[in-house]
Amino acid sequence: MSLTITPLSPALGAQISGVDLSRDISAAQRDAIEQALLQHQVLFFRDQPITPQQQARFAARFGDLHIHPIYPNVPETPQVLILDTAVTDVRDNAVWHTDVTFLPTPALGAVLSAKQLPAYGGDTLWASGIAAFEALSAPLREMLDGLTATHDFTKSFPLERFGTTPEDLARWEATRRNNPPLSHPVVRTHPVSGRKALFVNEGFTTRINELSELESEALLKLLFAHATRPEFSIRWRWQKNDVAFWDNRVTQHFAVDDYRPNRRVMHRATILGDAPF
């Protein structure tokens, strides 16, 4: 069965139909989804009641899977982490961020499945780093290309929120030792398409290394605001059993935290990527 791809905005986003993610997709379907991902950067699939095992199987068609060092996971499928507001403080998702950029090889992408939703609220926004970079003036693009920035795990996972019990503290300290601050390019080149994208995010980027502290602070403030302008972004209103699949190499996202005290449960499988260049 052929896929139907419906673009949702000029900058990014498309809805995909004609595929059942609970089944093992064919090679042709996999290739078509990958091409759609390269073009549209975030894909949405309605009415996909998949199990964690099926979710991991689908995500693994695109690369090896990551096990998150902090968030809880599905015991029988540890590659699928659980974002459950009744269990975990997920405020760090309510900031514009690109997943796990504190790793030397940040995620290629992620597959997110909606399991339990509030009656209203709880939308997620994505923004295109490609659209943001291409909209900058030529002199600014030239200046940014070649700069590097520091990414730090503790910016989104501060000790005071993620080290409150002896078990959590031990996990946090181990993660900190295994993930010291590191540098990535401010402008990343997509390893497949060759397109350039801004690769700084408010969740993990702390400073631009080649600039003074004052210059870095001012420029990051500009880039954070520019990268998330409405014309570079899309907002998805979740329905139960929706699945989103995004290219983490050239996007960032924001999970709107507007539904408390209602509960929201999402499952995420994260696909490992390569070193940014």
Coordinates of C-alpha atoms in Angstrom, one line a residue:
M1 CA 0.0 0.0 0.0
S2 CA 1.4 3.4 -1.0
L3 CA 1.9 6.2 1.6
T4 CA -0.1 9.4 1.4
I5 CA 2.0 12.4 2.5
T6 CA 0.2 15.7 3.3
P7 CA 2.4 18.7 4.0
L8 CA 1.3 20.8 7.0
S9 CA 3.4 24.0 6.7
P10 CA 6.0 25.5 4.4
A11 CA 8.8 25.2 7.0
L12 CA 8.3 21.6 8.2
G13 CA 5.7 19.0 9.1
A14 CA 3.7 16.4 7.1
Q15 CA 1.0 13.9 8.0
I16 CA 1.5 10.3 6.8
S17 CA -1.3 7.8 6.1
G18 CA -1.4 4.4 4.4
V19 CA 0.9 2.6 6.8
D20 CA 0.3 0.4 9.9
L21 CA 3.1 1.0 12.4
S22 CA 2.1 -2.0 14.5
R23 CA 3.3 -4.2 11.7
D24 CA 6.9 -4.6 10.4
I25 CA 7.0 -2.1 7.6
S26 CA 8.4 -3.0 4.2
A27 CA 11.7 -1.8 2.8
A28 CA 9.8 0.4 0.4
Q29 CA 7.7 1.9 3.2
R30 CA 10.8 2.5 5.3
D31 CA 12.6 4.3 2.4
A32 CA 9.5 6.4 1.7
I33 CA 9.2 7.5 5.3
E34 CA 12.9 8.3 5.4
Q35 CA 12.6 10.5 2.3
A36 CA 9.6 12.2 3.8
L37 CA 11.5 12.8 7.0
L38 CA 14.4 14.4 5.1
Q39 CA 12.0 16.7 3.3
H40 CA 9.5 17.6 6.0
Q41 CA 11.6 17.1 9.2
V42 CA 8.7 16.0 11.4
L43 CA 6.1 13.4 10.5
F44 CA 2.8 12.7 12.1
F45 CA 0.8 9.4 12.0
R46 CA -2.8 9.3 13.4
D47 CA -4.5 6.3 15.0
Q48 CA -1.5 4.1 15.6
P49 CA -2.2 2.0 18.8
I50 CA 1.3 0.5 19.0
T51 CA 2.9 -1.4 21.9
P52 CA 6.3 -0.4 23.2
Q53 CA 7.8 -3.4 21.4
Q54 CA 6.3 -2.3 18.1
Q55 CA 7.4 1.3 18.7
A56 CA 11.0 0.1 19.3
R57 CA 10.9 -2.1 16.3
F58 CA 9.7 0.7 14.0
A59 CA 12.3 3.2 15.4
A60 CA 15.1 0.6 15.0
R61 CA 14.5 0.4 11.3
F62 CA 16.3 3.8 11.2
G63 CA 19.2 3.2 13.5
D64 CA 20.4 1.9 16.9
L65 CA 18.3 3.0 19.9
H66 CA 19.4 5.0 22.9
I67 CA 18.6 4.2 26.6
H68 CA 18.1 7.5 28.5
P69 CA 20.2 7.8 31.6
I70 CA 17.6 9.7 33.7
Y71 CA 14.1 9.1 32.6
P72 CA 12.3 5.8 33.5
N73 CA 11.7 3.3 30.8
V74 CA 9.4 0.4 29.9
P75 CA 11.0 -2.5 31.9
E76 CA 10.7 -5.1 29.1
T77 CA 11.7 -2.6 26.4
P78 CA 14.3 -0.2 28.0
Q79 CA 14.8 1.6 24.7
V80 CA 11.4 3.2 25.2
L81 CA 11.4 5.9 27.8
I82 CA 8.3 7.0 29.7
L83 CA 7.3 10.6 30.0
D84 CA 4.5 10.4 32.7
T85 CA 3.6 13.6 34.5
A86 CA 2.3 11.5 37.4
V87 CA 5.7 10.0 37.9
T88 CA 8.4 12.3 36.6
D89 CA 9.0 16.1 36.6
V90 CA 9.0 16.8 32.9
R91 CA 9.4 20.6 33.1
D92 CA 12.6 20.4 31.1
N93 CA 10.5 19.5 28.1
A94 CA 8.7 22.8 28.4
V95 CA 11.6 24.6 26.8
W96 CA 12.8 24.7 23.3
H97 CA 15.4 21.9 23.0
T98 CA 17.0 19.3 20.7
D99 CA 17.1 15.9 22.4
V100 CA 20.4 14.7 24.1
T101 CA 22.7 17.2 22.5
F102 CA 24.9 16.6 25.6
L103 CA 26.0 13.4 23.8
P104 CA 29.0 13.3 21.4
T105 CA 26.6 11.8 18.9
P106 CA 23.2 13.3 19.5
A107 CA 20.0 11.6 18.4
L108 CA 19.3 11.1 14.7
G109 CA 15.6 11.3 15.6
A110 CA 12.8 10.1 17.9
V111 CA 9.5 8.4 17.7
L112 CA 6.9 9.7 20.2
S113 CA 3.6 7.9 20.9
A114 CA 0.7 9.4 22.8
K115 CA -0.7 7.0 25.4
Q116 CA -2.7 9.2 27.7
L117 CA -3.7 12.8 27.1
P118 CA -5.5 15.6 29.0
A119 CA -8.9 16.6 27.7
Y120 CA -7.2 19.7 26.3
G121 CA -3.8 21.2 26.3
G122 CA -0.5 19.3 26.1
D123 CA 0.4 20.3 22.5
T124 CA 4.0 20.0 21.1
L125 CA 5.7 22.5 18.8
W126 CA 8.6 21.8 16.5
A127 CA 10.8 24.3 14.7
S128 CA 13.1 23.9 11.7
G129 CA 16.7 24.8 12.2
I130 CA 17.1 24.7 8.4
A131 CA 14.4 27.4 7.9
A132 CA 15.9 29.4 10.7
F133 CA 19.4 29.3 9.3
E134 CA 18.4 30.1 5.7
A135 CA 16.4 33.2 6.9
L136 CA 19.5 34.8 8.5
S137 CA 21.3 37.5 6.7
A138 CA 24.4 36.3 4.7
P139 CA 26.9 38.1 6.9
L140 CA 25.4 36.5 10.0
R141 CA 25.3 33.0 8.4
E142 CA 29.0 33.5 7.4
M143 CA 30.0 34.5 10.9
L144 CA 28.2 31.6 12.6
D145 CA 29.5 28.9 10.2
G146 CA 32.7 27.7 12.0
L147 CA 31.8 28.7 15.5
T148 CA 31.2 26.0 18.2
A149 CA 29.0 26.0 21.3
T150 CA 29.1 24.1 24.6
H151 CA 26.2 21.8 25.5
D152 CA 25.7 20.7 29.1
F153 CA 23.5 18.0 30.5
T154 CA 22.9 19.9 33.7
K155 CA 21.1 22.8 32.1
S156 CA 17.9 20.8 31.7
F157 CA 18.7 18.2 34.4
P158 CA 19.7 20.4 37.4
L159 CA 20.8 18.6 40.6
E160 CA 18.2 20.2 42.7
R161 CA 15.4 18.6 40.7
F162 CA 17.0 15.3 39.6
G163 CA 19.1 14.4 42.7
T164 CA 16.5 14.5 45.5
T165 CA 16.8 10.9 46.6
P166 CA 19.9 8.7 47.1
E167 CA 19.0 6.6 44.1
D168 CA 18.3 9.7 41.9
L169 CA 21.5 11.3 43.1
A170 CA 23.6 8.3 42.2
R171 CA 22.0 8.2 38.8
W172 CA 22.5 11.9 38.2
E173 CA 26.2 11.8 39.4
A174 CA 26.9 8.8 37.1
T175 CA 25.3 10.6 34.1
R176 CA 27.3 13.8 34.9
R177 CA 30.5 11.8 35.0
N178 CA 29.7 10.0 31.7
N179 CA 28.5 13.2 30.0
P180 CA 30.8 16.2 30.7
P181 CA 30.1 19.4 28.8
L182 CA 31.1 19.2 25.2
S183 CA 31.2 21.2 22.0
H184 CA 29.2 21.0 18.8
P185 CA 29.1 23.3 15.7
V186 CA 26.7 26.3 16.0
V187 CA 25.7 25.5 12.4
R188 CA 25.3 21.8 11.6
T189 CA 25.4 20.2 8.1
H190 CA 22.8 17.5 7.7
P191 CA 24.8 14.3 7.0
V192 CA 22.3 13.1 4.3
S193 CA 20.8 16.1 2.6
G194 CA 23.8 18.4 3.1
R195 CA 21.6 21.3 4.2
K196 CA 22.7 23.6 7.0
A197 CA 20.8 24.2 10.2
L198 CA 21.2 26.2 13.4
F199 CA 22.2 23.7 16.1
V200 CA 21.9 25.6 19.4
N201 CA 19.0 25.1 21.8
E202 CA 17.9 26.6 25.0
G203 CA 17.7 23.3 26.7
F204 CA 21.4 22.3 26.6
T205 CA 23.5 25.1 24.9
T206 CA 25.3 27.2 27.5
R207 CA 27.8 29.4 25.5
I208 CA 29.5 30.0 22.2
N209 CA 33.1 29.1 22.8
E210 CA 34.9 31.6 20.5
L211 CA 33.2 34.7 21.9
S212 CA 33.4 36.5 25.2
E213 CA 30.8 35.7 27.8
L214 CA 28.9 38.9 27.1
E215 CA 29.0 38.4 23.3
S216 CA 28.0 34.7 23.7
E217 CA 25.0 35.6 25.9
A218 CA 23.7 38.2 23.5
L219 CA 24.1 36.1 20.4
L220 CA 22.6 33.0 22.0
K221 CA 19.6 35.1 23.1
L222 CA 19.2 36.3 19.5
L223 CA 19.5 32.8 18.0
F224 CA 17.2 31.2 20.5
A225 CA 14.5 33.7 19.7
H226 CA 15.1 33.6 16.0
A227 CA 15.1 29.8 15.7
T228 CA 11.6 29.5 17.2
R229 CA 9.8 32.2 15.3
P230 CA 6.2 31.1 14.3
E231 CA 7.1 30.9 10.6
F232 CA 9.7 28.3 11.3
S233 CA 7.5 26.1 13.5
I234 CA 4.5 23.9 13.6
R235 CA 2.1 23.0 16.5
W236 CA 0.6 19.6 16.8
R237 CA -2.6 18.9 18.8
W238 CA -2.3 15.4 20.0
Q239 CA -5.0 12.7 19.8
K240 CA -4.6 9.4 21.6
N241 CA -2.4 6.9 19.7
D242 CA -0.9 9.6 17.5
V243 CA 2.8 9.0 16.6
A244 CA 5.3 11.7 15.8
F245 CA 8.7 11.0 14.1
W246 CA 11.2 13.9 13.9
D247 CA 14.6 14.5 12.5
N248 CA 16.5 15.6 15.7
R249 CA 19.5 16.7 13.7
V250 CA 17.8 19.8 12.3
T251 CA 14.8 20.5 14.6
Q252 CA 14.0 21.4 18.1
H253 CA 10.7 21.1 20.0
F254 CA 8.7 22.4 22.9
A255 CA 6.2 20.3 25.0
V256 CA 3.6 22.8 26.2
D257 CA 3.1 22.4 30.0
D258 CA -0.4 23.8 30.2
Y259 CA -2.6 20.9 31.4
R260 CA -1.7 20.5 35.1
P261 CA -3.0 18.8 37.3
N262 CA -4.2 16.5 34.5
R263 CA -2.0 13.6 33.5
R264 CA -0.1 13.1 30.2
V265 CA 1.7 9.9 29.3
M266 CA 4.0 9.6 26.3
H267 CA 6.4 6.9 25.2
R268 CA 9.6 7.8 23.3
A269 CA 12.1 5.8 21.3
T270 CA 15.3 7.7 20.5
I271 CA 17.5 6.8 17.5
L272 CA 21.2 7.4 17.9
G273 CA 22.9 9.6 15.4
D274 CA 26.4 10.7 14.4
A275 CA 28.8 13.4 15.4
P276 CA 27.7 16.8 14.1
F277 CA 29.8 18.6 11.6

